PDB file of C-alpha atoms in Angstrom:
ATOM      1  CA  MET P 193      -1.852  21.505  10.057  1.00  0.00           C
ATOM      2  CA  ASP P 194       1.222  22.056   7.864  1.00  0.00           C
ATOM      3  CA  ALA P 195      -0.351  20.106   5.002  1.00  0.00           C
ATOM      4  CA  ILE P 196      -3.539  22.179   5.244  1.00  0.00           C
ATOM      5  CA  GLN P 197      -1.511  25.383   5.393  1.00  0.00           C
ATOM      6  CA  ASN P 198       0.434  24.399   2.283  1.00  0.00           C
ATOM      7  CA  LEU P 199      -2.662  23.294   0.363  1.00  0.00           C
ATOM      8  CA  TYR P 200      -5.076  25.998   1.454  1.00  0.00           C
ATOM      9  CA  PRO P 201      -3.396  28.983   3.174  1.00  0.00           C
ATOM     10  CA  LYS P 202      -6.552  31.101   2.919  1.00  0.00           C
ATOM     11  CA  PHE P 203      -8.316  28.692   5.295  1.00  0.00           C
ATOM     12  CA  VAL P 204      -5.560  28.952   7.894  1.00  0.00           C
ATOM     13  CA  ALA P 205      -5.519  32.757   7.610  1.00  0.00           C
ATOM     14  CA  GLN P 206      -9.297  32.855   8.049  1.00  0.00           C
ATOM     15  CA  VAL P 207      -9.131  30.613  11.141  1.00  0.00           C
ATOM     16  CA  ASN P 208      -6.463  32.883  12.604  1.00  0.00           C
ATOM     17  CA  LYS P 209      -8.646  35.934  11.945  1.00  0.00           C
ATOM     18  CA  ALA P 210     -11.689  34.289  13.533  1.00  0.00           C
ATOM     19  CA  THR P 211      -9.774  33.370  16.675  1.00  0.00           C
ATOM     20  CA  SER P 212      -8.100  36.746  17.107  1.00  0.00           C
ATOM     21  CA  VAL P 213     -11.197  38.980  16.705  1.00  0.00           C
ATOM     22  CA  LEU P 214     -12.553  40.626  19.846  1.00  0.00           C
ATOM     23  CA  ASP P 215     -15.912  41.824  18.482  1.00  0.00           C
ATOM     24  CA  ALA P 216     -18.628  39.117  18.535  1.00  0.00           C
ATOM     25  CA  ARG P 217     -20.300  40.198  15.279  1.00  0.00           C
ATOM     26  CA  GLU P 218     -17.060  40.359  13.405  1.00  0.00           C
ATOM     27  CA  GLY P 219     -16.019  37.034  14.914  1.00  0.00           C
ATOM     28  CA  ARG P 220     -19.295  35.428  13.787  1.00  0.00           C
ATOM     29  CA  LYS P 221     -18.733  36.813  10.279  1.00  0.00           C
ATOM     30  CA  HIS P 222     -15.215  35.340  10.154  1.00  0.00           C
ATOM     31  CA  ILE P 223     -16.472  32.010  11.477  1.00  0.00           C
ATOM     32  CA  GLU P 224     -19.148  31.854   8.766  1.00  0.00           C
ATOM     33  CA  GLU P 225     -16.537  32.639   6.108  1.00  0.00           C
ATOM     34  CA  THR P 226     -14.281  29.974   7.585  1.00  0.00           C
ATOM     35  CA  ILE P 227     -17.078  27.418   7.417  1.00  0.00           C
ATOM     36  CA  GLU P 228     -17.732  28.272   3.770  1.00  0.00           C
ATOM     37  CA  ILE P 229     -14.030  27.989   2.947  1.00  0.00           C
ATOM     38  CA  SER P 230     -13.855  24.646   4.752  1.00  0.00           C
ATOM     39  CA  LYS P 231     -16.808  23.346   2.695  1.00  0.00           C
ATOM     40  CA  ARG P 232     -14.997  24.287  -0.515  1.00  0.00           C
ATOM     41  CA  MET P 233     -11.838  22.699   0.831  1.00  0.00           C
ATOM     42  CA  GLU P 234     -13.778  19.518   1.694  1.00  0.00           C
ATOM     43  CA  PHE P 235     -15.061  19.343  -1.898  1.00  0.00           C
ATOM     44  CA  PHE P 236     -11.497  19.781  -3.168  1.00  0.00           C
ATOM     45  CA  LEU P 237     -10.193  17.025  -0.878  1.00  0.00           C
ATOM     46  CA  ASN P 238     -13.038  14.693  -1.894  1.00  0.00           C
ATOM     47  CA  GLN P 239     -12.119  15.216  -5.548  1.00  0.00           C
ATOM     48  CA  ILE P 240      -8.494  14.369  -4.747  1.00  0.00           C
ATOM     49  CA  ASP P 241      -9.664  11.207  -2.955  1.00  0.00           C
ATOM     50  CA  LYS P 242     -11.759  10.150  -5.953  1.00  0.00           C
ATOM     51  CA  TYR P 243      -8.836  10.747  -8.315  1.00  0.00           C
ATOM     52  CA  MET P 244      -6.415   8.811  -6.102  1.00  0.00           C
ATOM     53  CA  ASP P 245      -8.873   5.893  -5.800  1.00  0.00           C
ATOM     54  CA  GLY P 246      -9.110   5.751  -9.588  1.00  0.00           C
ATOM     55  CA  GLU P 247      -5.330   5.774  -9.960  1.00  0.00           C
ATOM     56  CA  HIS P 248      -4.983   3.073  -7.300  1.00  0.00           C
ATOM     57  CA  THR P 249      -7.496   0.885  -9.137  1.00  0.00           C
ATOM     58  CA  ALA P 250      -5.680   1.397 -12.438  1.00  0.00           C
ATOM     59  CA  VAL P 251      -2.322   0.438 -10.920  1.00  0.00           C
ATOM     60  CA  LYS P 252      -3.855  -2.527  -9.096  1.00  0.00           C
ATOM     61  CA  VAL P 253      -5.327  -3.829 -12.364  1.00  0.00           C
ATOM     62  CA  PHE P 254      -2.141  -3.181 -14.375  1.00  0.00           C
ATOM     63  CA  LEU P 255       0.343  -4.642 -11.837  1.00  0.00           C
ATOM     64  CA  PRO P 256      -0.387  -8.343 -12.530  1.00  0.00           C
ATOM     65  CA  THR P 257       0.111  -7.666 -16.247  1.00  0.00           C
ATOM     66  CA  ILE P 258       3.543  -6.176 -15.588  1.00  0.00           C
ATOM     67  CA  THR P 259       4.478  -9.093 -13.337  1.00  0.00           C
ATOM     68  CA  ALA P 260       3.403 -11.621 -15.972  1.00  0.00           C
ATOM     69  CA  LYS P 261       5.388  -9.819 -18.675  1.00  0.00           C
ATOM     70  CA  MET P 262       8.465  -9.693 -16.446  1.00  0.00           C
ATOM     71  CA  LYS P 263       8.230 -13.463 -15.843  1.00  0.00           C
ATOM     72  CA  TRP P 264       7.846 -14.043 -19.590  1.00  0.00           C
ATOM     73  CA  ILE P 265      10.907 -11.887 -20.348  1.00  0.00           C
ATOM     74  CA  ARG P 266      12.901 -13.671 -17.650  1.00  0.00           C
ATOM     75  CA  ASN P 267      11.970 -17.078 -19.092  1.00  0.00           C
ATOM     76  CA  ILE P 268      12.810 -16.023 -22.654  1.00  0.00           C
ATOM     77  CA  THR P 269      16.192 -14.591 -21.647  1.00  0.00           C
ATOM     78  CA  GLY P 270      16.934 -17.753 -19.668  1.00  0.00           C
ATOM     79  CA  ILE P 271      16.118 -19.895 -22.696  1.00  0.00           C
ATOM     80  CA  LEU P 272      18.217 -17.682 -24.994  1.00  0.00           C
ATOM     81  CA  PHE P 273      21.142 -17.787 -22.565  1.00  0.00           C
ATOM     82  CA  PHE P 274      20.900 -21.587 -22.430  1.00  0.00           C
ATOM     83  CA  CYS P 275      20.817 -21.764 -26.246  1.00  0.00           C
ATOM     84  CA  VAL P 276      23.899 -19.549 -26.514  1.00  0.00           C
ATOM     85  CA  ILE P 277      25.768 -21.788 -24.034  1.00  0.00           C
ATOM     86  CA  VAL P 278      24.779 -24.927 -25.983  1.00  0.00           C
ATOM     87  CA  ILE P 279      25.794 -23.391 -29.330  1.00  0.00           C
ATOM     88  CA  LEU P 280      29.139 -22.210 -27.953  1.00  0.00           C
ATOM     89  CA  SER P 281      29.771 -25.615 -26.390  1.00  0.00           C
ATOM     90  CA  VAL P 282      28.980 -27.427 -29.651  1.00  0.00           C
ATOM     91  CA  MET P 283      31.236 -25.024 -31.607  1.00  0.00           C
ATOM     92  CA  CYS P 284      34.032 -25.482 -29.100  1.00  0.00           C
ATOM     93  CA  PHE P 285      33.838 -29.309 -29.147  1.00  0.00           C
ATOM     94  CA  ASN P 286      33.526 -29.439 -32.963  1.00  0.00           C
ATOM     95  CA  SER P 287      36.559 -27.230 -33.454  1.00  0.00           C
ATOM     96  CA  CYS P 288      38.675 -29.518 -31.274  1.00  0.00           C
TER      97      CYS P 288
END
């Protein structure tokens, strides 16, 4: 309920009006308005779902690429570190 109140306070206010009205006609009017607001809110939430599904797909496709690049960088840095150790060792032994 808190999430709905934060996202769409007009809906919560309309529900409160509909539940607190004593007159049947006025109550029916508020209920109809609440239903219309909820339909608009449902459309809004469906659009958010579609957007989030698209973002999830994009991340899911891109994640293996990042992992592969990280492995490549790790291998290259390991090779460079090994080369530096070999070069320093050769320089140290040659200077002695």
